mmCIF file of C-alpha atoms in Angstrom:
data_model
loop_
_atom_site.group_PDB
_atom_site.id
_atom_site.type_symbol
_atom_site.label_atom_id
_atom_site.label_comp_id
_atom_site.label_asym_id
_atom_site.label_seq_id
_atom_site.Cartn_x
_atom_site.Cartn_y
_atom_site.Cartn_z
ATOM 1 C CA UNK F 103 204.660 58.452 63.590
ATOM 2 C CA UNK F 104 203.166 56.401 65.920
ATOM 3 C CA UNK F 105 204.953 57.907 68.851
ATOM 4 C CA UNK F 106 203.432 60.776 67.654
ATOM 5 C CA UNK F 107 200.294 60.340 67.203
ATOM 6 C CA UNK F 108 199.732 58.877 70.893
ATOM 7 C CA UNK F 109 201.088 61.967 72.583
ATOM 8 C CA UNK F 110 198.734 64.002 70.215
ATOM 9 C CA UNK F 111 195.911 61.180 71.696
ATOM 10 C CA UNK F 112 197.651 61.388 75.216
ATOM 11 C CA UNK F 113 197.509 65.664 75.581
ATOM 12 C CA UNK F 114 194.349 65.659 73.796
ATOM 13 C CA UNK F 115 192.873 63.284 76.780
ATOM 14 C CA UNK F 116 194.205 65.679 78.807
ATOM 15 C CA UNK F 117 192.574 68.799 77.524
ATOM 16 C CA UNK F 118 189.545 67.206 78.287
ATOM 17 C CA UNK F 119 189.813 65.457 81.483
ATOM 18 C CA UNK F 120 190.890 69.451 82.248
ATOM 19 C CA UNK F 121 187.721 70.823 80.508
ATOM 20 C CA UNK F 122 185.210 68.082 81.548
ATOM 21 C CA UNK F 123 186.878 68.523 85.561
ATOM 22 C CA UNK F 124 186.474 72.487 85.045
ATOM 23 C CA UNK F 125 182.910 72.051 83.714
ATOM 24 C CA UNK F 126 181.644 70.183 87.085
ATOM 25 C CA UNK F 127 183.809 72.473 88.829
ATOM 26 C CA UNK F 128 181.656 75.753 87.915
ATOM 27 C CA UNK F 129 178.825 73.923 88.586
ATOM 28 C CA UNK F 130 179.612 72.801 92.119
ATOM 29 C CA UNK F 131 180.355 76.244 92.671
ATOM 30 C CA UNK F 132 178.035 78.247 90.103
ATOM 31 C CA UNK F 133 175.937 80.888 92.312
ATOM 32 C CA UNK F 134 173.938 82.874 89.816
ATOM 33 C CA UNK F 135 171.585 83.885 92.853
ATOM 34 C CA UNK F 136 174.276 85.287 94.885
ATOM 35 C CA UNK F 137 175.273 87.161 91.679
ATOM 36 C CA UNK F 138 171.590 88.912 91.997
ATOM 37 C CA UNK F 139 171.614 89.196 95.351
ATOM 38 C CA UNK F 140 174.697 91.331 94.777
ATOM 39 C CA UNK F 141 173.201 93.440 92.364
ATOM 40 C CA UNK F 142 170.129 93.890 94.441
ATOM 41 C CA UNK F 143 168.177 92.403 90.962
ATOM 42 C CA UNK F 144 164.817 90.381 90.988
ATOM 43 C CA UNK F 145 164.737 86.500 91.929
ATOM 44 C CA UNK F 146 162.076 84.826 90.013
ATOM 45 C CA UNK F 147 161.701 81.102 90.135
ATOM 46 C CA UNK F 148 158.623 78.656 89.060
ATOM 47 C CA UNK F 149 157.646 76.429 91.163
ATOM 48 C CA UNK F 150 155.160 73.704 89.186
ATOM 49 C CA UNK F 151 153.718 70.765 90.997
ATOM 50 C CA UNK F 152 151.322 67.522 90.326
ATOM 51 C CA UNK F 153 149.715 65.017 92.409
ATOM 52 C CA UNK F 154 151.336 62.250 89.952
ATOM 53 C CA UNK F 155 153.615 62.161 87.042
ATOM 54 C CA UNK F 156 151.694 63.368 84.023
ATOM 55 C CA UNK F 157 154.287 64.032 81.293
ATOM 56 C CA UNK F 158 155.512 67.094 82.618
ATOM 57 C CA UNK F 159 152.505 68.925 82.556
ATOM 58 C CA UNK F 160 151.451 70.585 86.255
ATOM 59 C CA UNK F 161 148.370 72.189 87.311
ATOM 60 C CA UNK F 162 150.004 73.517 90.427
ATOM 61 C CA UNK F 163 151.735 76.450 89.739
ATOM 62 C CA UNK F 164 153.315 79.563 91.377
ATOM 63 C CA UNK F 165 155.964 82.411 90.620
ATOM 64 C CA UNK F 166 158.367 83.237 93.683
ATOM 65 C CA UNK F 167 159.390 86.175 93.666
ATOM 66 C CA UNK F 168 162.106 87.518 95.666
ATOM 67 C CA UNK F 169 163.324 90.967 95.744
ATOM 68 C CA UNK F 170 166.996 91.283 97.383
ATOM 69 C CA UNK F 171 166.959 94.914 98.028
ATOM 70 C CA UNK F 172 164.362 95.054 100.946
ATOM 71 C CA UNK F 173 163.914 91.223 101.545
ATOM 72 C CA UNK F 174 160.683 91.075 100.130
ATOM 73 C CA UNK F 175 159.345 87.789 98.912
ATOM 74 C CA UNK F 176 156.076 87.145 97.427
ATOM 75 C CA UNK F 177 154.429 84.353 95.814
ATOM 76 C CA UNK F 178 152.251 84.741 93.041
ATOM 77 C CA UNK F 179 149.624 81.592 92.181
ATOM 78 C CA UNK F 180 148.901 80.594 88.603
ATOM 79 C CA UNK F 181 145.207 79.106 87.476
ATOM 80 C CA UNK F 182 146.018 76.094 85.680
ATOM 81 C CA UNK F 183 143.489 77.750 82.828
ATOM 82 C CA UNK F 184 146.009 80.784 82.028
ATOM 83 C CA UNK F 185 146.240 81.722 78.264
ATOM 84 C CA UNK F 186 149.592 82.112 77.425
ATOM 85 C CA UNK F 187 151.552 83.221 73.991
ATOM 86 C CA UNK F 188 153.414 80.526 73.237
ATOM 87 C CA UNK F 189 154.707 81.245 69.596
ATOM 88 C CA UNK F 190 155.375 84.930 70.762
ATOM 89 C CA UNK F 191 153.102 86.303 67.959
ATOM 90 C CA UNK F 192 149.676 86.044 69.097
ATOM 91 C CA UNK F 193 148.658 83.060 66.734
ATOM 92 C CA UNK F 194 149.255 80.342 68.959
ATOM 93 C CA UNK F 195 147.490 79.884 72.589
ATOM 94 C CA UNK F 196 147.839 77.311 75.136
ATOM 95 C CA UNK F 197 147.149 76.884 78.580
ATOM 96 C CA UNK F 198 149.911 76.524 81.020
ATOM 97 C CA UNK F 199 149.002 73.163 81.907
ATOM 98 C CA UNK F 200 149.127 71.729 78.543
ATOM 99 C CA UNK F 201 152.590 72.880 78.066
ATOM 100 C CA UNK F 202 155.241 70.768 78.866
ATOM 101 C CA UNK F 203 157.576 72.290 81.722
ATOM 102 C CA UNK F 204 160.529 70.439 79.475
ATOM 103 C CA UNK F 205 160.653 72.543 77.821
ATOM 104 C CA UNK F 206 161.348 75.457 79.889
ATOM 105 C CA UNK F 207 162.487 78.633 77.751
ATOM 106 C CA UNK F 208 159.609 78.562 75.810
ATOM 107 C CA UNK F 209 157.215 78.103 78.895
ATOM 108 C CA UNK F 210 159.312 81.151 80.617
ATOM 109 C CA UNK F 211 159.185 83.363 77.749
ATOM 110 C CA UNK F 212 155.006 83.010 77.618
ATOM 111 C CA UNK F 213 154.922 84.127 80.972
ATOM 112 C CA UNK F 214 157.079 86.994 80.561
ATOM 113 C CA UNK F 215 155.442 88.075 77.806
ATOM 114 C CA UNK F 216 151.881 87.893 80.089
ATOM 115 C CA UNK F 217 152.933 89.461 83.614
ATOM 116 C CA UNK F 218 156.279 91.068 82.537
ATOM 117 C CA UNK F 219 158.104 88.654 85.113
ATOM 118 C CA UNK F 220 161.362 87.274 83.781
ATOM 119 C CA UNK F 221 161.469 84.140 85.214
ATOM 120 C CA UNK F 222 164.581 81.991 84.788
ATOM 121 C CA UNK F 223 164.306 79.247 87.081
ATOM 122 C CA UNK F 224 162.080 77.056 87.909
ATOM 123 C CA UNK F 225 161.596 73.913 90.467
ATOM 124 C CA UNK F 226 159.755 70.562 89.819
ATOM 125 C CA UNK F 227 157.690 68.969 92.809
ATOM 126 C CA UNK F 228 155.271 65.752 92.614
ATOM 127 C CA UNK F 229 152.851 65.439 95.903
ATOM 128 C CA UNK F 230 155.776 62.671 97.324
ATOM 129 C CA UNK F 231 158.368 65.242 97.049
ATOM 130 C CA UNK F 232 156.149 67.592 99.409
ATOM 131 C CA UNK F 233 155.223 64.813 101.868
ATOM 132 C CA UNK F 234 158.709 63.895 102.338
ATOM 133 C CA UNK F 235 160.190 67.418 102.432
ATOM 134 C CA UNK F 236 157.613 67.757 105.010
ATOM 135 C CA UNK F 237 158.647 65.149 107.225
ATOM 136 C CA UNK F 238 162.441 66.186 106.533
ATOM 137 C CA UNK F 239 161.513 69.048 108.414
ATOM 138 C CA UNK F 240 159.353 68.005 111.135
ATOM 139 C CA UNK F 241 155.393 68.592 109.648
ATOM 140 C CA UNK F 242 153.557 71.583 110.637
ATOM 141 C CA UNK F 243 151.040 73.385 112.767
ATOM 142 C CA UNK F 244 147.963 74.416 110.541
ATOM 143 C CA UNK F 245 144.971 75.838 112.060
ATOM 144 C CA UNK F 246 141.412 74.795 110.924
ATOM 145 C CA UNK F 247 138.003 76.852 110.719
ATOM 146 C CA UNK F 248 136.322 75.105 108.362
ATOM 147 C CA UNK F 249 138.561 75.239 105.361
ATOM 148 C CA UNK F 250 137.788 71.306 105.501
ATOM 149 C CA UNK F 251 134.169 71.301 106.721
ATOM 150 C CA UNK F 252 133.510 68.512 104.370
ATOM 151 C CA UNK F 253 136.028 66.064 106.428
ATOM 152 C CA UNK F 254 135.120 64.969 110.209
ATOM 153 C CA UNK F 255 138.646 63.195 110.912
ATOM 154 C CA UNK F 256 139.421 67.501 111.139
ATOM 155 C CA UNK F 257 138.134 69.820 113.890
ATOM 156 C CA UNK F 258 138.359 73.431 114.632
ATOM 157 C CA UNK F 259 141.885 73.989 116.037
ATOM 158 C CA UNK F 260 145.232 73.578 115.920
ATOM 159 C CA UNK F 261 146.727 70.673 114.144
ATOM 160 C CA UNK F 262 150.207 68.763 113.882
ATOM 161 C CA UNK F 263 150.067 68.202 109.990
ATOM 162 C CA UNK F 264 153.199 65.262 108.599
ATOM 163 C CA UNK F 265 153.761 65.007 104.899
ATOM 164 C CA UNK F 266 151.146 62.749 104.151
ATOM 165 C CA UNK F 267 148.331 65.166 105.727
ATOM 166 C CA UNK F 268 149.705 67.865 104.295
ATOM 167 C CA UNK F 269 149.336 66.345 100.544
ATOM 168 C CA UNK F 270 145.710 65.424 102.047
ATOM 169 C CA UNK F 271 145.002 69.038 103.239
ATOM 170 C CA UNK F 272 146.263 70.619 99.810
ATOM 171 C CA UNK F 273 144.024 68.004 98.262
ATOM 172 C CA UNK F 274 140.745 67.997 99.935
ATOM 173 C CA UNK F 275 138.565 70.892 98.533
ATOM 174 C CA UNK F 276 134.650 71.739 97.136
ATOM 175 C CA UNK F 277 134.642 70.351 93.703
ATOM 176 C CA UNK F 278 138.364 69.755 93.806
ATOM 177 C CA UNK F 279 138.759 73.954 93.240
ATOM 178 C CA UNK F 280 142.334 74.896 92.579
ATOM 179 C CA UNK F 281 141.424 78.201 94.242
ATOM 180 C CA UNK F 282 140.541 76.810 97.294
ATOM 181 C CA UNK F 283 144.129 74.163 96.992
ATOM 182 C CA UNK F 284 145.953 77.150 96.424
ATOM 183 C CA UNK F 285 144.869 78.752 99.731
ATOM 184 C CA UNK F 286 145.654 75.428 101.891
ATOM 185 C CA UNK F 287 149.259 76.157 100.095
ATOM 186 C CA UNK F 288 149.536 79.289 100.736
ATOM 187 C CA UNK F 289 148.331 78.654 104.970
ATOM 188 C CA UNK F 290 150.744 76.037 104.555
ATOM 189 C CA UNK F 291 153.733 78.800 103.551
ATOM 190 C CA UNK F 292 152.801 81.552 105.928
ATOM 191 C CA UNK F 293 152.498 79.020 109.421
ATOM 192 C CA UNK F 294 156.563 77.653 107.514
ATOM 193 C CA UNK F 295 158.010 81.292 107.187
ATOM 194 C CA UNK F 296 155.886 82.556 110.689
ATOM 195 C CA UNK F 297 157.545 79.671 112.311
ATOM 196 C CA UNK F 298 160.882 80.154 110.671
ATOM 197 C CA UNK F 299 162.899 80.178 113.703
ATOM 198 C CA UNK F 300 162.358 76.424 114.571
ATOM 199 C CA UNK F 301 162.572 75.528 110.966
ATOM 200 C CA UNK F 302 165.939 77.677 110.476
ATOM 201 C CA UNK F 303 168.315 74.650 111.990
ATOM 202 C CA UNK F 304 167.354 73.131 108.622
ATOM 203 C CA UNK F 305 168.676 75.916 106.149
ATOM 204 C CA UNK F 306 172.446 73.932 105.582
ATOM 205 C CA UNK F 307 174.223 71.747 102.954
ATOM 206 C CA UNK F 308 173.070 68.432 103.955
ATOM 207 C CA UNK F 309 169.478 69.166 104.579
ATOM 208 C CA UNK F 310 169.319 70.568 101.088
ATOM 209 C CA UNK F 311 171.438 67.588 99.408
ATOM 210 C CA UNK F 312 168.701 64.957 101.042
ATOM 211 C CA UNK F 313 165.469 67.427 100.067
ATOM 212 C CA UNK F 314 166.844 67.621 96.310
ATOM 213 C CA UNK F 315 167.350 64.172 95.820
ATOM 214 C CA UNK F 316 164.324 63.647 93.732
ATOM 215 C CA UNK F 317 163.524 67.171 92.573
ATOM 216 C CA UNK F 318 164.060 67.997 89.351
ATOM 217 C CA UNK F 319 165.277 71.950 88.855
ATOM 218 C CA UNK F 320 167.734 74.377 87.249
ATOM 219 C CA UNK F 321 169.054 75.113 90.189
ATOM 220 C CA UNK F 322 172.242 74.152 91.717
ATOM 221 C CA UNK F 323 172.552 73.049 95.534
ATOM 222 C CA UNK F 324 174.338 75.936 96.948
ATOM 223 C CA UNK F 325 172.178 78.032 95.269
ATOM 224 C CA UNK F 326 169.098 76.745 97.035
ATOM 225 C CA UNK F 327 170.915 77.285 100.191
ATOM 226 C CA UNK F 328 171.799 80.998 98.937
ATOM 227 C CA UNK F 329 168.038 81.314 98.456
ATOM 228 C CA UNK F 330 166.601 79.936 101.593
ATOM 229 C CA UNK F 331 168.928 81.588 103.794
ATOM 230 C CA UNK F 332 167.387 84.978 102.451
ATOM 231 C CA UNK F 333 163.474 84.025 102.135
ATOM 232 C CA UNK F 334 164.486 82.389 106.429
ATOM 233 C CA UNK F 335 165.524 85.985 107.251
ATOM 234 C CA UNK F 336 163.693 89.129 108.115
ATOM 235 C CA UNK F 337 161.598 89.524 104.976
ATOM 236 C CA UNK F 338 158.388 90.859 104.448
ATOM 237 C CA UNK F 339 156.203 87.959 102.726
ATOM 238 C CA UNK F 340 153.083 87.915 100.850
ATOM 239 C CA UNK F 341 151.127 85.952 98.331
ATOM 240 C CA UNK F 342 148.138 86.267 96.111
ATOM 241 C CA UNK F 343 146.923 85.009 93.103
ATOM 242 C CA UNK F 344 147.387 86.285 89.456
ATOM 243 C CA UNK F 345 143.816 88.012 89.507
ATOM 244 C CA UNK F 346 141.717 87.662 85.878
ATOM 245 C CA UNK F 347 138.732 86.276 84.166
ATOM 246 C CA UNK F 348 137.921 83.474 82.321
ATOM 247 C CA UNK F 349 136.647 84.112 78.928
ATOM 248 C CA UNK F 350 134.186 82.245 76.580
ATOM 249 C CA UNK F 351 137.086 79.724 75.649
ATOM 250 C CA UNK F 352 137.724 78.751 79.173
ATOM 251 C CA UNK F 353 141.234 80.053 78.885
ATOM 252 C CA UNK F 354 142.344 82.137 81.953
ATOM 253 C CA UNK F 355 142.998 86.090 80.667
ATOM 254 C CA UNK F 356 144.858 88.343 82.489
ATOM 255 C CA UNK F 357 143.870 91.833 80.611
ATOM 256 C CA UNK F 358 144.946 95.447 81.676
ATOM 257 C CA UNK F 359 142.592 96.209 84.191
ATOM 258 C CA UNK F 360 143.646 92.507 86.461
ATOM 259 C CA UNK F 361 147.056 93.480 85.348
ATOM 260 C CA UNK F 362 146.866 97.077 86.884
ATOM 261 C CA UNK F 363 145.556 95.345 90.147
ATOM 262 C CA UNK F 364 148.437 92.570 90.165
ATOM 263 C CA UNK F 365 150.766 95.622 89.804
ATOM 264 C CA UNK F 366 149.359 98.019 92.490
ATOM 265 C CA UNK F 367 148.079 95.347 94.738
ATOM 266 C CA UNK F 368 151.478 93.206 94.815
ATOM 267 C CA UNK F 369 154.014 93.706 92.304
ATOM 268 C CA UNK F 370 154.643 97.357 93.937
ATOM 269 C CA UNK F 371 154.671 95.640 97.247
ATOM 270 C CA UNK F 372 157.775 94.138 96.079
ATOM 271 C CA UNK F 373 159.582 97.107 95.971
ATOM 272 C CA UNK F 374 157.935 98.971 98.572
ATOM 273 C CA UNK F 375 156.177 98.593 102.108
ATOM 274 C CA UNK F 376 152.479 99.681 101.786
ATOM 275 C CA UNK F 377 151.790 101.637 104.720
ATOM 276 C CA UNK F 378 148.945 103.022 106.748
ATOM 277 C CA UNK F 379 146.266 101.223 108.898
ATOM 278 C CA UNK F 380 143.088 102.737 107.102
ATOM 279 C CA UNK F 381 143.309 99.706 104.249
ATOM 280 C CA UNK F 382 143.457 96.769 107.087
ATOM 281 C CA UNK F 383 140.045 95.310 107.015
ATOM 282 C CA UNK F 384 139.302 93.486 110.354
ATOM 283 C CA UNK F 385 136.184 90.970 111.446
ATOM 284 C CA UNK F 386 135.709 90.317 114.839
ATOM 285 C CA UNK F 387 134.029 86.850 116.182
ATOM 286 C CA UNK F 388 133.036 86.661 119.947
ATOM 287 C CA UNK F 389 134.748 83.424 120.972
ATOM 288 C CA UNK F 390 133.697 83.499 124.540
ATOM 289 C CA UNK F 391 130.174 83.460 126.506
ATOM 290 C CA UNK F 392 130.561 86.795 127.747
ATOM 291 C CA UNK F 393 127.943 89.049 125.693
ATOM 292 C CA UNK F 394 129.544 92.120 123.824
ATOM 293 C CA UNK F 395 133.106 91.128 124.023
ATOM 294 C CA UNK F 396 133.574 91.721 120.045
ATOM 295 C CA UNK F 397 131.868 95.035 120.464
ATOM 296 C CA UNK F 398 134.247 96.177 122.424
ATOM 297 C CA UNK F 399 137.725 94.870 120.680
ATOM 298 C CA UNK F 400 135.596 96.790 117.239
ATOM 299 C CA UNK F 401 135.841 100.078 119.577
ATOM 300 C CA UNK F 402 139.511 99.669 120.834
ATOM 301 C CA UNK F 403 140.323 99.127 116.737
ATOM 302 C CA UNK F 404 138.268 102.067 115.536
ATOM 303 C CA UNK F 405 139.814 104.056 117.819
ATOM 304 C CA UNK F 406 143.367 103.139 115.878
ATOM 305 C CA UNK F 407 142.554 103.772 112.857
ATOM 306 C CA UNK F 408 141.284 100.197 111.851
ATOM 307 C CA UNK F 409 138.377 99.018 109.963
ATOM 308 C CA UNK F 410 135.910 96.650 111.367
ATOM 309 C CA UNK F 411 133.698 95.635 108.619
ATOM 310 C CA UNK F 412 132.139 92.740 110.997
ATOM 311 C CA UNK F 413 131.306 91.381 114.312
ATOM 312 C CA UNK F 414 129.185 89.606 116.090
ATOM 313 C CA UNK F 415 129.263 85.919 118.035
ATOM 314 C CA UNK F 416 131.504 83.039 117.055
ATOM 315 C CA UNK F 417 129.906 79.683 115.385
ATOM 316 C CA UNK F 418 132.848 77.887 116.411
ATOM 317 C CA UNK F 419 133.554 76.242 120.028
ATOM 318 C CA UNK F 420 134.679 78.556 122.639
ATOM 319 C CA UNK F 421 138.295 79.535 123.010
ATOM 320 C CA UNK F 422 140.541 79.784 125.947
ATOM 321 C CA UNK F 423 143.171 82.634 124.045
ATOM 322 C CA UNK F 424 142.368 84.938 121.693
ATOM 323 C CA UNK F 425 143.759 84.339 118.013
ATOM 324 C CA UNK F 426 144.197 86.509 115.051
ATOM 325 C CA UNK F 427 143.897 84.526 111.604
ATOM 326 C CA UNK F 428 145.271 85.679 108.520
ATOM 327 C CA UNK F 429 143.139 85.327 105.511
ATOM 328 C CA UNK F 430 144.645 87.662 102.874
ATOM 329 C CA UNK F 431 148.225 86.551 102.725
ATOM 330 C CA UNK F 432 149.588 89.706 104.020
ATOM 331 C CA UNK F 433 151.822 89.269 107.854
ATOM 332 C CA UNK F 434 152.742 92.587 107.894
ATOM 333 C CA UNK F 435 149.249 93.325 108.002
ATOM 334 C CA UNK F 436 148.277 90.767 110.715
ATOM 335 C CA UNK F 437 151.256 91.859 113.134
ATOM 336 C CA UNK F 438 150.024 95.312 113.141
ATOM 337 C CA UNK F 439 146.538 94.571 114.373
ATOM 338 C CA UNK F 440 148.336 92.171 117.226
ATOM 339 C CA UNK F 441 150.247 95.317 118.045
ATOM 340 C CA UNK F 442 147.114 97.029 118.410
ATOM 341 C CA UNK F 443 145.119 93.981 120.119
ATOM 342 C CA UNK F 444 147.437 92.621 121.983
ATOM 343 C CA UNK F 445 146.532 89.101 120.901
ATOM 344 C CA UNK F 446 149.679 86.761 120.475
ATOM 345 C CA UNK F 447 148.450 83.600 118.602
ATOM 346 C CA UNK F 448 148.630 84.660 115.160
ATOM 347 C CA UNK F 449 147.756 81.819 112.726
ATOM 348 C CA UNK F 450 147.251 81.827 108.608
ATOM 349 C CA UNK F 451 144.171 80.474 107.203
ATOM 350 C CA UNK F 452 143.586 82.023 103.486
ATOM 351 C CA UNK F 453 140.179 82.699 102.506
ATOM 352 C CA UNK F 454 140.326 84.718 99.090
ATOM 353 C CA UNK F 455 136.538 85.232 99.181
ATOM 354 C CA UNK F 456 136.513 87.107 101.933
ATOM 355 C CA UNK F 457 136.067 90.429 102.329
ATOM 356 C CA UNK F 458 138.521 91.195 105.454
ATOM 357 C CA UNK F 459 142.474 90.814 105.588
ATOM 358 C CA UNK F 460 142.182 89.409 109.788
ATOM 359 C CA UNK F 461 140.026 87.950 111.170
ATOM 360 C CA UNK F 462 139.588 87.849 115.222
ATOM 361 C CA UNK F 463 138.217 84.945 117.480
ATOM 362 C CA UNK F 464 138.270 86.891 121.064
ATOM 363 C CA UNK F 465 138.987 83.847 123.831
ATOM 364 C CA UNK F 466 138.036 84.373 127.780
ATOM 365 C CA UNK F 467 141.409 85.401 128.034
ATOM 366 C CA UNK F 468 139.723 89.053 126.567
ATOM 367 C CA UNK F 469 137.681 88.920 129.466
ATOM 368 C CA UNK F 470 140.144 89.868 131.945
#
């Protein structure tokens, strides 16, 4: 009997050493993304960040979005203030940053329910996860008007940014706005993916073992690689954020009319490349000493199509090259007016209260 019941003990073990080693198998080599990718479906994932640990509640947030069918990826920012359904029925509100990200399905299903995004994974990230991911991959080159006008150790220019300035840069804003932090992000994502090609050496297995050491997330390792090798290749990128109101309770609404923007304005961007010139709204800054230099970049535009809705002199110091700056989020947008200018240096500072997508700082280069 004994006998017995230790070979019963002995091929139970077994079943489960077999079980337990198939289990960690499927997840060293689970690759729901590459499933999508296959099926040409949506890629969703939220990405929720914090300056410090506060119980897993973030007031950085953001949906990526990444459509495998045309390689379009955009990234759509999340006011800390938005009034979601959490109990489904419409008797229980919260905002998302007092819900706990722990909690995950329930936090996913109140955003589908408010912008119709299923969203099924979602990525953790405390301001010493950035800094160090930053310095993993070498900082990077962030170009200053006066998004930080407040701050003399940072002049107009061109700027090598490590991880720790980069948490400072994110962080530094007028009466510590998440608007105006979510714009330093996004300058900080479009001068990454512009620059892709130096940053590409990055995209392998080790690289993304050392970055996910401290991250928390639902997603596995080779998944991550699966997803970076297709947001590192020739995509179309934008970003914006969720537009809305806040009503008399200080929660953040999205109703139908914000919603029918989101969905014109981006969501259908997704799926398809808006074309034409006519909507490209272009201001023009004479960056040189030469009088009517920015009159006469406004007439070679006009004449293709563009719209100047400004020009006049620069307030900044005087430029060597020409730039273009993007300030709407939208690259596709910026590379067609260097097409048309001819102006190389393209860099990304976001300015959502402005009323142009480019803006132009001609350099004595123009003069020639």
């Amino acid at each position: 009997m004994k006998k017995k019941f230790t070979i019963i003990a002995i091929s139970l073990a077994s079943v489960l050493t077999v079980l337990i080693g198939y289990h960690f198998y499927s997840l060293r080599t689970r690759n729901v993304i590459e499933s999508l990718i296959a099926q040409k479906r949506m890629i969703n994932i939220l990405v929720a960040g914090s300056n410090v640990y506060n119980n897993n509640h973030h007031r950085f947030c953001s949906i990526l979005s990444i459509n495998p069918d045309n390689n379009h990826v955009g990234f759509t920012f999340l006011p800390p203030s938005l009034k979601l359904d959490i109990d489904g029925g419409g008797h229980e509100f919260q905002k998302l940053q007092d819900i706990d990200i722990s909690d995950f399905s329930e936090l996913s299903n109140a955003i589908e329910k408010e912008i119709k995004l299923s969203v099924p994974f979602y990525i953790e990230l405390y301001a010493v996860d950035v800094a160090r991911l930053v310095d993993l991959f070498g900082g990077v080159d962030i170009f200053l008007l006066n998004q930080l006008h407040n701050n003399e150790n940072h002049k107009f220019g061109l700027h090598y940014y490590d991880g720790k300035k980069i948490v400072e840069y994110i962080n530094i804003s007028d009466n510590n706005s998440i608007f105006q932090k979510y714009d330093r992000i996004q300058d900080i994502i479009l001068s990454l993916y512009y620059n892709r090609e130096h940053y590409n050496k990055y995209i392998n297995s080790d690289f993304i073992s050392e970055a996910g050491k401290s991250i928390k997330t639902n997603i596995m390792p080779q998944e991550f690689l699966s997803i970076l090798k297709l947001i590192s290749g020739d995509s179309v990128i934008m970003t914006t954020i969720l537009p809305g109101e806040f009503d008399d309770n200080h929660f953040y609404s999205v109703d139908n009319i914000s919603y029918k923007i989101y969905e014109k304005e981006f969501l259908s961007r997704l799926f398809r490349q808006k074309s034409g010139l006519a909507s490209i709204k272009v201001k023009i800054l004479n960056g040189t000493n030469v009088p009517g230099m920015a009159r006469r970049m406004r007439n070679l535009l006009i004449r293709e199509g563009l719209t100047v809705v400004e020009f006049g002199n620069s307030p900044y110091p005087k430029l060597h090259h020409s730039v273009l700056i993007n300030q709407r989020g939208n690259i596709s947008n910026v590379k067609k007016v260097a097409k048309i200018s001819g102006i190389k240096k393209i860099y990304h500072v976001i300015d959502n209260t402005q009323l142009h997508d480019v803006l132009i700082i001609i350099g004595k280069d123009f003069e020639k």
